[in-house]
Short mmCIF file of C-alpha atoms and ligand atoms in Angstrom, two decimals:
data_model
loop_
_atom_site.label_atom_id
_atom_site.label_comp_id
_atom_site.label_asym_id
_atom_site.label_seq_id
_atom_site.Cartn_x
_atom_site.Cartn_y
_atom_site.Cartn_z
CA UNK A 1 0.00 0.00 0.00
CA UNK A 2 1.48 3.64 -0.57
CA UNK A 3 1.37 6.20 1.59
CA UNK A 4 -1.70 8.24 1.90
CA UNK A 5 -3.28 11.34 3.80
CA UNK A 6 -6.95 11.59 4.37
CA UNK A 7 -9.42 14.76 5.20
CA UNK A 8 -13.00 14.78 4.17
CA UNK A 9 -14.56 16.86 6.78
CA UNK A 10 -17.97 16.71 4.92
CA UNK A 11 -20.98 16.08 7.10
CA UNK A 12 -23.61 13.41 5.56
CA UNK A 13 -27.20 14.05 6.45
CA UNK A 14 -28.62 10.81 5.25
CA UNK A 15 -32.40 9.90 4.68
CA UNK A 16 -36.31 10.69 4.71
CA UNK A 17 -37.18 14.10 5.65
CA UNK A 18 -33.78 15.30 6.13
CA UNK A 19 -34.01 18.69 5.48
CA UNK A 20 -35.02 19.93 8.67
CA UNK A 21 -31.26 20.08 9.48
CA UNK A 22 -30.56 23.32 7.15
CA UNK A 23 -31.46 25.83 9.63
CA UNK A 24 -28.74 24.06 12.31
CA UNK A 25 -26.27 23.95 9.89
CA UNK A 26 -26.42 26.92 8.29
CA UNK A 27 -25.42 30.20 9.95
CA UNK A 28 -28.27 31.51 11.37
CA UNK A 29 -27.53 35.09 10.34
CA UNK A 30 -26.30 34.01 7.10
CA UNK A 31 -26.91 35.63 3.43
CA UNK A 32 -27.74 32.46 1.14
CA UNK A 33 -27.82 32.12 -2.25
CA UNK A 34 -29.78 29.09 -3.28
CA UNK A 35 -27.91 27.46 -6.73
CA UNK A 36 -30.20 25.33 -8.98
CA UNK A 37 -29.99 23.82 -12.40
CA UNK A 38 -32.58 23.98 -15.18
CA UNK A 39 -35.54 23.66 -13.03
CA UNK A 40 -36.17 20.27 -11.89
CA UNK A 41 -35.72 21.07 -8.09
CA UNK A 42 -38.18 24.21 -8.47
CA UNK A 43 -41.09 22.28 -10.25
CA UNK A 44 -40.74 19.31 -7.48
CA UNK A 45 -41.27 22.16 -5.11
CA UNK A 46 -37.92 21.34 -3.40
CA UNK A 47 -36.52 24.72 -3.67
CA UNK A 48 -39.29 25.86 -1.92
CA UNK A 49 -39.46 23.46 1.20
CA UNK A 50 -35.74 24.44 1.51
CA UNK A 51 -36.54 27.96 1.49
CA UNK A 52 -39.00 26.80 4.44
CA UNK A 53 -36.37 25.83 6.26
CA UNK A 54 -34.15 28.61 6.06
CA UNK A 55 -37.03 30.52 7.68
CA UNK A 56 -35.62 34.22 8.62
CA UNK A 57 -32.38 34.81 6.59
CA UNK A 58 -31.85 36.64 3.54
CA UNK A 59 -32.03 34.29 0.72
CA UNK A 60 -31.72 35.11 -3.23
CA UNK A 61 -31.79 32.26 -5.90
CA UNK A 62 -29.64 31.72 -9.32
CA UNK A 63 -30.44 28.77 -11.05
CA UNK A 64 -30.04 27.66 -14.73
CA UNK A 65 -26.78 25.92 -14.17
CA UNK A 66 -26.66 23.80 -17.12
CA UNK A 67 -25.58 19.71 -17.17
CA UNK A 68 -21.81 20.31 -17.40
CA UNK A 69 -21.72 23.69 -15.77
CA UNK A 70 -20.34 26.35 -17.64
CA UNK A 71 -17.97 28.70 -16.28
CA UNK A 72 -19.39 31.75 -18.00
CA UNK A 73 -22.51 30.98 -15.98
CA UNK A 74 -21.31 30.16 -12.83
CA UNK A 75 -19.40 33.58 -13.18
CA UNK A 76 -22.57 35.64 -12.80
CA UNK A 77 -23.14 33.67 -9.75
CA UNK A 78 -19.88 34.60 -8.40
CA UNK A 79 -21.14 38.36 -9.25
CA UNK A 80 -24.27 37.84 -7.50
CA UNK A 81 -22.32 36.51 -4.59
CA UNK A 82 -20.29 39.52 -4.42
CA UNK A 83 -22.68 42.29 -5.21
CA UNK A 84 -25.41 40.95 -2.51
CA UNK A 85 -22.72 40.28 0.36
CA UNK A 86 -23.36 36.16 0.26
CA UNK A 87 -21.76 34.36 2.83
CA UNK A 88 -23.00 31.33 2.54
CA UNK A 89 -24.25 28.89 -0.53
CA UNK A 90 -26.88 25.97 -0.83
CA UNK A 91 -26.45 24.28 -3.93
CA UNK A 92 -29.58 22.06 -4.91
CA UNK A 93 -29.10 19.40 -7.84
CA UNK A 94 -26.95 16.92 -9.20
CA UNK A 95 -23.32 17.22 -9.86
CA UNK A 96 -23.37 20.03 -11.75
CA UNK A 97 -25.34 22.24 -9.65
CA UNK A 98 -22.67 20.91 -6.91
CA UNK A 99 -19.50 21.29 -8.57
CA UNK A 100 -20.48 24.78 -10.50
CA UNK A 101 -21.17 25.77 -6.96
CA UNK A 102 -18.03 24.57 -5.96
CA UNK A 103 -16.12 26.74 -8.53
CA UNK A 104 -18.80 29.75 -7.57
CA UNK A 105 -17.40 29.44 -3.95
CA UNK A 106 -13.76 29.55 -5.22
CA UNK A 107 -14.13 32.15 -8.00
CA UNK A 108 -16.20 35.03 -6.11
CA UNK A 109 -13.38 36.55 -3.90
CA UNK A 110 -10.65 35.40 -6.23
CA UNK A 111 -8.55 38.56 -7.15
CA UNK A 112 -7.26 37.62 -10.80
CA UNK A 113 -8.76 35.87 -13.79
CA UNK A 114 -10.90 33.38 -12.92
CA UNK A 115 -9.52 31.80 -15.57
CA UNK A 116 -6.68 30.90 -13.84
CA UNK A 117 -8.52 28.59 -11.38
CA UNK A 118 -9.04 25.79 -14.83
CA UNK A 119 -5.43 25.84 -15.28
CA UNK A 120 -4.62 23.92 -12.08
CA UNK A 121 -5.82 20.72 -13.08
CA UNK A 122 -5.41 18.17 -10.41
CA UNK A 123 -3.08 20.21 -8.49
CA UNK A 124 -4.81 21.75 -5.24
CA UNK A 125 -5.83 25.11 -5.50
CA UNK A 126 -4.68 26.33 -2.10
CA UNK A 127 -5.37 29.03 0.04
CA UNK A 128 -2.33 31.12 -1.09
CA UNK A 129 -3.96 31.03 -4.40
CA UNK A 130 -7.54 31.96 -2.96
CA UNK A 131 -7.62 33.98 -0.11
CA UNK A 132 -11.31 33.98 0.53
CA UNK A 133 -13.87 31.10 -0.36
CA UNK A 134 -17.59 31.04 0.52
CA UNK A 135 -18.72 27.89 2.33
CA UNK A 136 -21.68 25.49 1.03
CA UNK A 137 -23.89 22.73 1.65
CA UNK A 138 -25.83 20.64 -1.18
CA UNK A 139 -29.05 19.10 -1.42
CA UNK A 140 -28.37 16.07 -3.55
CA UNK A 141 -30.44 15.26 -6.07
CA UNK A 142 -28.80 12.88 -8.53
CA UNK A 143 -26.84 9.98 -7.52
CA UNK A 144 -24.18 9.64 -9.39
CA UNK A 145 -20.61 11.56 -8.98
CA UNK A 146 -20.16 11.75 -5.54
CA UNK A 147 -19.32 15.77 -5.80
CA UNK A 148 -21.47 15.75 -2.59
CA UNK A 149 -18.69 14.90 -0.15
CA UNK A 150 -15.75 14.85 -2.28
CA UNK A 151 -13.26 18.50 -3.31
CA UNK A 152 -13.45 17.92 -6.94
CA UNK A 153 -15.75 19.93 -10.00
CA UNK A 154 -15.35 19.80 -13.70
CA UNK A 155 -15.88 22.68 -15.75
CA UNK A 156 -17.04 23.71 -19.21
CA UNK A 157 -14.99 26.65 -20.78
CA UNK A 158 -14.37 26.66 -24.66
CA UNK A 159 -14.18 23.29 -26.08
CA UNK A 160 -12.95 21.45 -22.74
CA UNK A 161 -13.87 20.60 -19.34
CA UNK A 162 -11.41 21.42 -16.74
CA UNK A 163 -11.11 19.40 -13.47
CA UNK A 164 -10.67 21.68 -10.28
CA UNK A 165 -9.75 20.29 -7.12
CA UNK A 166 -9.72 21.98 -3.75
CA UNK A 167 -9.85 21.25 -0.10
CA UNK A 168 -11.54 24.59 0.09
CA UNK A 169 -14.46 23.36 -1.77
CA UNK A 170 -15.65 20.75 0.38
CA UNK A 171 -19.01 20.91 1.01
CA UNK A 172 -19.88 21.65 4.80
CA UNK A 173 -22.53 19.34 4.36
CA UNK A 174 -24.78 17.63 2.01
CA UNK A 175 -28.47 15.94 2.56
CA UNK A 176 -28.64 12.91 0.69
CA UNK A 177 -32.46 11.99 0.98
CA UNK A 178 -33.05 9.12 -1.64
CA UNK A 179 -36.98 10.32 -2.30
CA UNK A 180 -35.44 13.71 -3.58
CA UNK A 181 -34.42 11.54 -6.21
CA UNK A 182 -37.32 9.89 -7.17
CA UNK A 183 -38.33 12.32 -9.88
CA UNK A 184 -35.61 11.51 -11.94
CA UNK A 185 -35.69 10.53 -15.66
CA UNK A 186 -34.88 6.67 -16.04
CA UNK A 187 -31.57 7.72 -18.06
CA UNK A 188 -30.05 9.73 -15.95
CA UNK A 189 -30.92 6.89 -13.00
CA UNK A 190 -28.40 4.72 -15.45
CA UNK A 191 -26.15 7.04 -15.91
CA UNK A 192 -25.52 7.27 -12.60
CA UNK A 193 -25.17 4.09 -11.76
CA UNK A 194 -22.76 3.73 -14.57
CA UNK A 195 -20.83 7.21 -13.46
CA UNK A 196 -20.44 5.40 -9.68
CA UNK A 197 -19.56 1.77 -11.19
CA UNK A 198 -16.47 3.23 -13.33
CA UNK A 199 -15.79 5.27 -10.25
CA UNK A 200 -14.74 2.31 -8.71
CA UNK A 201 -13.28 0.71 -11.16
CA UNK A 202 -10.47 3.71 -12.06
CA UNK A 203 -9.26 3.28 -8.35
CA UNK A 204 -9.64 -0.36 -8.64
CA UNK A 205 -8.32 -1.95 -11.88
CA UNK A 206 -5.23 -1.14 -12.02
CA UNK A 207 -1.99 -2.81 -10.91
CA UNK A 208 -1.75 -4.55 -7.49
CA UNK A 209 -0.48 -2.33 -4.24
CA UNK A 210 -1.65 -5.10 -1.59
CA UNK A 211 -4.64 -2.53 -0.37
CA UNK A 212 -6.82 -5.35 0.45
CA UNK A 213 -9.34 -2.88 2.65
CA UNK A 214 -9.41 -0.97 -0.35
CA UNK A 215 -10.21 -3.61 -2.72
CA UNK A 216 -12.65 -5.45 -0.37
CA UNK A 217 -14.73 -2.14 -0.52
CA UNK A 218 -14.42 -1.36 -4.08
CA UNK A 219 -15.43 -5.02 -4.69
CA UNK A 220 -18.44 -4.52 -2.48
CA UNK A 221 -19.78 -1.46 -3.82
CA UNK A 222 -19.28 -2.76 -7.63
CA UNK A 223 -21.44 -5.80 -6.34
CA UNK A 224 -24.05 -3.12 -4.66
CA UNK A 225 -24.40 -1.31 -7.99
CA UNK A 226 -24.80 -4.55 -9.95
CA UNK A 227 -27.00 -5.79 -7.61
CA UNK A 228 -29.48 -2.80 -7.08
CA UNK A 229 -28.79 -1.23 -11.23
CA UNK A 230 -31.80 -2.59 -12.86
CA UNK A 231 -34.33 -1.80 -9.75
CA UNK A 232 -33.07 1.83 -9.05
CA UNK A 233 -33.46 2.03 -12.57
CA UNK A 234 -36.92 0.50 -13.08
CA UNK A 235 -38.55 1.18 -9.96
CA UNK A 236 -37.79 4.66 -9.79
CA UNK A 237 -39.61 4.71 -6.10
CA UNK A 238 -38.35 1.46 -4.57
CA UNK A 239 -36.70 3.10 -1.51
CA UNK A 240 -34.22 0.53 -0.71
CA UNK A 241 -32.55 0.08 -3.98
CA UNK A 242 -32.37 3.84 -4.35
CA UNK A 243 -30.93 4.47 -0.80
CA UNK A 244 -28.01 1.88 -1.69
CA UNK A 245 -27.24 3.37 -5.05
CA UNK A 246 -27.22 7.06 -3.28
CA UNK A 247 -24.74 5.89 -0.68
CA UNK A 248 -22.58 3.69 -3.45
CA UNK A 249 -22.07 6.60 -5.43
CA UNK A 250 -20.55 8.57 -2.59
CA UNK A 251 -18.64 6.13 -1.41
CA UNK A 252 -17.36 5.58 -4.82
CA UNK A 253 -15.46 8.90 -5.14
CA UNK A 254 -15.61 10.15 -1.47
CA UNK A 255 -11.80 9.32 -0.78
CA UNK A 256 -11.83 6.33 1.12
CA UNK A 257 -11.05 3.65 -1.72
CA UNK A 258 -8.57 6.06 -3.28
CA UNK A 259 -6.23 5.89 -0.96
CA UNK A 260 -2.90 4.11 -1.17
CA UNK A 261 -3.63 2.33 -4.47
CA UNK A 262 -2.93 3.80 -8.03
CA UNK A 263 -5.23 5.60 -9.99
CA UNK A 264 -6.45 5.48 -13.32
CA UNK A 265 -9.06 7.96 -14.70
CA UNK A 266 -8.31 7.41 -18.61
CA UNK A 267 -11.89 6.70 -19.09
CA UNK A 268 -13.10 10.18 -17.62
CA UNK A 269 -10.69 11.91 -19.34
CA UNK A 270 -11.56 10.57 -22.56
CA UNK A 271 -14.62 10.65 -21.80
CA UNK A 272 -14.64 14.23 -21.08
CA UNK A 273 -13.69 15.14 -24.50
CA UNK A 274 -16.38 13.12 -25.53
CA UNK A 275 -18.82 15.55 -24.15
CA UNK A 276 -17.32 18.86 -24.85
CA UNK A 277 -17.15 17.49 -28.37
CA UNK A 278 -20.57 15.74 -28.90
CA UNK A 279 -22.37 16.35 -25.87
CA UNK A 280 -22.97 13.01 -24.61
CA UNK A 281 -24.09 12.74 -21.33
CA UNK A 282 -21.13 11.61 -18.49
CA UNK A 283 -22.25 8.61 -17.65
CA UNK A 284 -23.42 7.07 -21.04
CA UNK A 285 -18.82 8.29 -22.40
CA UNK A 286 -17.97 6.05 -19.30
CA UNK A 287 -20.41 3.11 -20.69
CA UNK A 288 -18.66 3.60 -23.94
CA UNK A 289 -14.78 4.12 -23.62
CA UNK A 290 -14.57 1.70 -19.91
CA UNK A 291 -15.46 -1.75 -21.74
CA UNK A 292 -12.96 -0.58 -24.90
CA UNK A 293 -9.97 0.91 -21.93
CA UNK A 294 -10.30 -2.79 -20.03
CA UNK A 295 -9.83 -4.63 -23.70
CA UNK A 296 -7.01 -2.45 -24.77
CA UNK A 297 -5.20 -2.48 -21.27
CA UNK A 298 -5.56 -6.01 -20.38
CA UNK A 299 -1.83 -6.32 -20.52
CA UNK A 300 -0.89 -3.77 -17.62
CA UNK A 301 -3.96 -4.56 -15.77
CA UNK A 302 -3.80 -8.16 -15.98
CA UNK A 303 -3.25 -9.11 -12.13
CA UNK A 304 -6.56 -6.70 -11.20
CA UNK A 305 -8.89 -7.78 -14.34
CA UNK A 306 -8.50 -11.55 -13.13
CA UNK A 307 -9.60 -10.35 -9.46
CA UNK A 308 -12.53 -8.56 -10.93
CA UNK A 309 -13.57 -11.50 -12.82
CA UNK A 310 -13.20 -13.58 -10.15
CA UNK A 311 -14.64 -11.69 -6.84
CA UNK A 312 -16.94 -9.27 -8.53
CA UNK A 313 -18.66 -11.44 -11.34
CA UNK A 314 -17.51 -15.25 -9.91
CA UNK A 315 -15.86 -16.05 -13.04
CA UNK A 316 -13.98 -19.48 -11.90
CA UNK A 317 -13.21 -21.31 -14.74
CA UNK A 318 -11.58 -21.04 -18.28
CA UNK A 319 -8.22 -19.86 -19.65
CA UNK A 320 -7.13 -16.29 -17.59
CA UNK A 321 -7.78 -14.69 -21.01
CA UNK A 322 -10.87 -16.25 -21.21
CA UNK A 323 -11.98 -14.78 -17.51
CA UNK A 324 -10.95 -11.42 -18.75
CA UNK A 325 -13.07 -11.48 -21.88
CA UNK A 326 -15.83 -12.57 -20.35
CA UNK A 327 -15.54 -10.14 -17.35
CA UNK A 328 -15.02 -7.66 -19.87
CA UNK A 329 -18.27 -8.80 -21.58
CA UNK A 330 -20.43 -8.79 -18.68
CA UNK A 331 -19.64 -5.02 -17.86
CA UNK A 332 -20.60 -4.25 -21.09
CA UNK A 333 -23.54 -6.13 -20.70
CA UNK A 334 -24.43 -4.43 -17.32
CA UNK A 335 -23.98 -0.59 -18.74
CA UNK A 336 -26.88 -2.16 -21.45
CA UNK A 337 -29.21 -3.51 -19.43
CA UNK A 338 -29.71 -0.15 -17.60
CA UNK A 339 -30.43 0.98 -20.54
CA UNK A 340 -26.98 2.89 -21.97
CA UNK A 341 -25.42 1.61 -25.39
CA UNK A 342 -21.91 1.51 -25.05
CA UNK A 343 -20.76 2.00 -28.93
CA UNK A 344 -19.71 5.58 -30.31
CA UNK A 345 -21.89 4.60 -33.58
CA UNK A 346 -25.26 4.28 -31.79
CA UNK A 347 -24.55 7.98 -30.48
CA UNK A 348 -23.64 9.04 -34.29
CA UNK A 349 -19.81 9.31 -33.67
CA UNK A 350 -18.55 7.56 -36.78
CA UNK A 351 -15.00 7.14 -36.88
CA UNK A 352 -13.99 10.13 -39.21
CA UNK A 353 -14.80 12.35 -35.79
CA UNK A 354 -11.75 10.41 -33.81
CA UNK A 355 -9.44 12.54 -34.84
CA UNK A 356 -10.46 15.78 -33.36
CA UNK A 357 -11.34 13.60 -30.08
CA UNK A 358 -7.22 12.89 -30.07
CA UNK A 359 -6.41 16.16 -31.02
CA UNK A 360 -8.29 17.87 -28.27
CA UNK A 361 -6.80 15.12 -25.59
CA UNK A 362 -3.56 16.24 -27.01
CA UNK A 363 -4.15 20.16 -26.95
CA UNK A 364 -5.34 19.53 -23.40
CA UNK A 365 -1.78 17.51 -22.30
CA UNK A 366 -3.44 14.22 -22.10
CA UNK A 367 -0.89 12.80 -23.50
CA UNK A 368 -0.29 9.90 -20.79
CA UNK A 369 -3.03 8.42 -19.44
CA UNK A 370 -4.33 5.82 -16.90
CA UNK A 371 -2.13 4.10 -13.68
CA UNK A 372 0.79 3.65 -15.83
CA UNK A 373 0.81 7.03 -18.23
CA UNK A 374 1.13 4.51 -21.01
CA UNK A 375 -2.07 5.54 -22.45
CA UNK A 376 -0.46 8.08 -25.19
CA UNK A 377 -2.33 9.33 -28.25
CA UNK A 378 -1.84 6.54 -29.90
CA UNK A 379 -3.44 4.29 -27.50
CA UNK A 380 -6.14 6.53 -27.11
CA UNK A 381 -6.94 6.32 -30.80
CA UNK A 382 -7.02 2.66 -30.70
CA UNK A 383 -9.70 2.86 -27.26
CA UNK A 384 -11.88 4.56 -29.44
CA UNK A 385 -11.71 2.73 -32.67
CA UNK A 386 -12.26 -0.44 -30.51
CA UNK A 387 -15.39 1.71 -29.09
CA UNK A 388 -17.36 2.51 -32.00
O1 NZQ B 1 -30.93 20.99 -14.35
P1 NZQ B 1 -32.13 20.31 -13.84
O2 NZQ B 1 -33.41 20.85 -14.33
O3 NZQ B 1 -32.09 20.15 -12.33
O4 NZQ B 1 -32.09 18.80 -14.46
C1 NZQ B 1 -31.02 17.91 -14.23
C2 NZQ B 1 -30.16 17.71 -15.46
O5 NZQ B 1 -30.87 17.93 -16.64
C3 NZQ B 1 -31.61 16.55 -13.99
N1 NZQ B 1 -31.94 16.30 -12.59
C4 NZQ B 1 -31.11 16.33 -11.51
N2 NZQ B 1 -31.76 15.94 -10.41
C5 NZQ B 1 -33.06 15.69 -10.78
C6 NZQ B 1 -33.16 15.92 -12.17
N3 NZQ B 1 -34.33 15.74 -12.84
C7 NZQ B 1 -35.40 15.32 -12.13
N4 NZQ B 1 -35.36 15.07 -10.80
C8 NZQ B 1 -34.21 15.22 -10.09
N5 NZQ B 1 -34.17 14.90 -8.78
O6 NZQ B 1 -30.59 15.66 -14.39
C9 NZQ B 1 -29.83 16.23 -15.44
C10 NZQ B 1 -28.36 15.95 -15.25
O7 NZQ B 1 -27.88 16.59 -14.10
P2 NZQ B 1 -26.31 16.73 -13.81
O8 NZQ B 1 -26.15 17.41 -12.52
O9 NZQ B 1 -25.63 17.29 -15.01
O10 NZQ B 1 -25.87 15.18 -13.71
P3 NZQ B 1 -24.72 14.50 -12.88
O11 NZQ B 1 -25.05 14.47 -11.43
O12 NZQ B 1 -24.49 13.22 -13.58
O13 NZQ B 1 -23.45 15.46 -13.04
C11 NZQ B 1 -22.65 15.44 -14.19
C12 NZQ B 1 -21.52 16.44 -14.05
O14 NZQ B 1 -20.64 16.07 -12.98
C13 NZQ B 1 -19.30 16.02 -13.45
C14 NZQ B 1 -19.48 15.64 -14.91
O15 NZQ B 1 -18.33 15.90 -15.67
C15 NZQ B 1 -20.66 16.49 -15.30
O16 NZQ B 1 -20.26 17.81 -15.57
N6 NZQ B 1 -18.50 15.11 -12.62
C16 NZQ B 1 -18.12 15.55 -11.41
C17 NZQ B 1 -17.32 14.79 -10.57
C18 NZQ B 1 -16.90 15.28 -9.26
N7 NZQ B 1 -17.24 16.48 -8.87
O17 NZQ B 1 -16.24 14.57 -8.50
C19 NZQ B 1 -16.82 13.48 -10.97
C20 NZQ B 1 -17.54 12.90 -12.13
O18 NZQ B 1 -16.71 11.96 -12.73
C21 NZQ B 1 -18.01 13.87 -13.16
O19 NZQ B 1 -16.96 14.17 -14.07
ZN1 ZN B 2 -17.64 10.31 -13.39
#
């Protein structure tokens, strides 16, 4: 196992009827800005029973954060935050909502370009670099990328989407209340299963580091989200099955199975090009590049890919290559029967377009991908001619 630090000092409201707890845990004399996306969370009336509970204090609203939050939006935010004195931020939606909040609670006070703060990549932005940063809670209401208790956002700008990370941005605390959820459209139920599943897998299938707590739990969320997929998916308000996949997905990118093992994230980053390019949702480029990354990699990830087969889908017999095809197949096979093709054709991505997905991995320095950073251009390519 490598060495590792760990912080997450988000608190997890977790439940029915959870939202009584905003008034304790939000300043009592606090400005708030409410953030919301496109609307779902105002026509389920949610926006309104939150605004219940934050009774007294002075609270404004800015939604129409779009799916894959752009930072020209979330910059008028970050005006509103600063022309109306907010001190404090309740972001309401799925991972969008939460991670253009995040950036919102970064960018307000931020005395340069805002700009600046998609340039850091994975590197921390730090309080040298931001001197003052507004703190937040969420209101989950997609289960899916585990933004609600993790320091991460992606962000739209231009033709990319930029990954910020920050301990700053840590939510203060998030409500994850599985019948917010229940309104959800069936795809984006799959999707996030999907998003959670290939969570996993990226800090999972990789090379060996002897992290067996680690790999126990990434084993036994995978098994959660294959077990639950197809009735959070189909039975949009069977409690149970929604309340595990809310609590899979942020365990899958909370921290804890990250650390001491390698990392991969090849997939996402592909992936992310995928949807500045075409605009295919997150979790449906996962569905498509994973099952194409495992076939291509099966070399460095060998070791891992046999333990997957094995623990996770009880693969016991046949040739090791045989185990690995198979695994490979049933994964494939899962993504589908939530309802997500996983081929670049069925979304209208033929393979003349490949070129401008490599070119745009390339003009963003993706140039070494996955665990190893043996994923180059050229293997890239290859993923997503083996994709389409
Ligand atoms: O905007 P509204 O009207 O709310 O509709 C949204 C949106 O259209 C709708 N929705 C959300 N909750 C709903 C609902 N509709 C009905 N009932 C509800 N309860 O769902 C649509 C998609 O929402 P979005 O927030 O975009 O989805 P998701 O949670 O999958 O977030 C995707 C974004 O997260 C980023 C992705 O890149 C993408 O931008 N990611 C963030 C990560 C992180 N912070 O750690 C990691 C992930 O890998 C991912 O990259
Ligand atoms: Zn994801």
């Amino acid at each position: 196992m490598f060495n590792f630090d760990f912080y997450n000092p988000t608190r997890i409201f977790f439940g029915k009827g959870r939202l009584d707890v905003i008034d304790k845990n939000v300043p009592a004399n606090a400005r708030v800005l409410i953030t919301f996306g496109g609307g779902s969370a105002k026509k389920s009336g949610l926006i309104d029973k939150v605004k219940t509970h934050l009774g007294n204090r002075k609270v404004l609203e800015f939604g129409g954060i779009e799916p894959n939050p752009r930072y020209e939006t979330l910059m008028k935010a970050a005006e509103v935050v600063r022309n109306e004195n907010i001190d404090f931020i309740l972001a309401v939606g799925g991972g969008s909502v939460i991670d253009g909040t995040k950036f919102i609670c970064l960018a307000s006070h931020y005395k340069g370009d805002a700009r600046d703060l998609l340039k850091h990549g994975f590197a921390p932005i730090t309080s040298q670099v931001v001197e003052k940063v507004v703190p937040f809670g969420s209101v989950l209401t997609l289960p899916a990328t585990g933004s609600e208790m993790n320091n991460g956002a992606v962000i739209s700008y231009e033709h990319g989407k930029f990954p910020v990370m920050s301990e700053l941005a840590y939510p203060k605390f998030s409500i994850l209340d599985p019948v917010v959820t229940f309104t959800l459209p069936k795809i984006q139920v799959a999707n996030g299963v999907v998003d959670a599943f290939v969570h996993v897998a990226e800090q999972y299938i990789t090379f060996p580091a002897d992290a067996k707590v680690q790999d126990r739990m990434a084993e036994g969320i995978l098994q959660t989200l294959i077990e639950i997929g197809a009735t959070t998916v189909n039975e949009p308000e069977n409690y149970a099955a929604r309340a595990n996949h809310v609590w899979s997905a942020t365990m899958a990118l909370n921290g804890i199975i990250a650390v001491g093992v390698p990392q991969d994230w090849a997939t996402h980053m592909i992936g992310h090009e995928l949807t500045a390019l075409f605009g295919i949702d997150h979790g449906q480029t996962l569905a498509i590049v994973y099952p194409s990354v495992l076939d291509v990699c099966r070399r460095q990830k060998r070791t891992k890919l046999l333990q997957y087969a094995e623990r996770v889908w009880n693969i016991t017999t046949g040739s090791d290559d045989e185990k690995i095809d198979l695994a490979i197949k049933k994964t494939r096979e899962f993504f589908e029967s939530l309802g997500i093709k996983t081929r670049l054709s069925e979304y209208g991505v033929t393979v003349d377009k490949i070129p401008a997905v490599v070119e745009q991995l390339k003009a963003h320095g993706l140039t070494a991908l996955s665990e190893t950073g043996k994923i180059t251009l050229e293997v890239s390519q290859k993923i997503l001619e083996n994709a389409l």
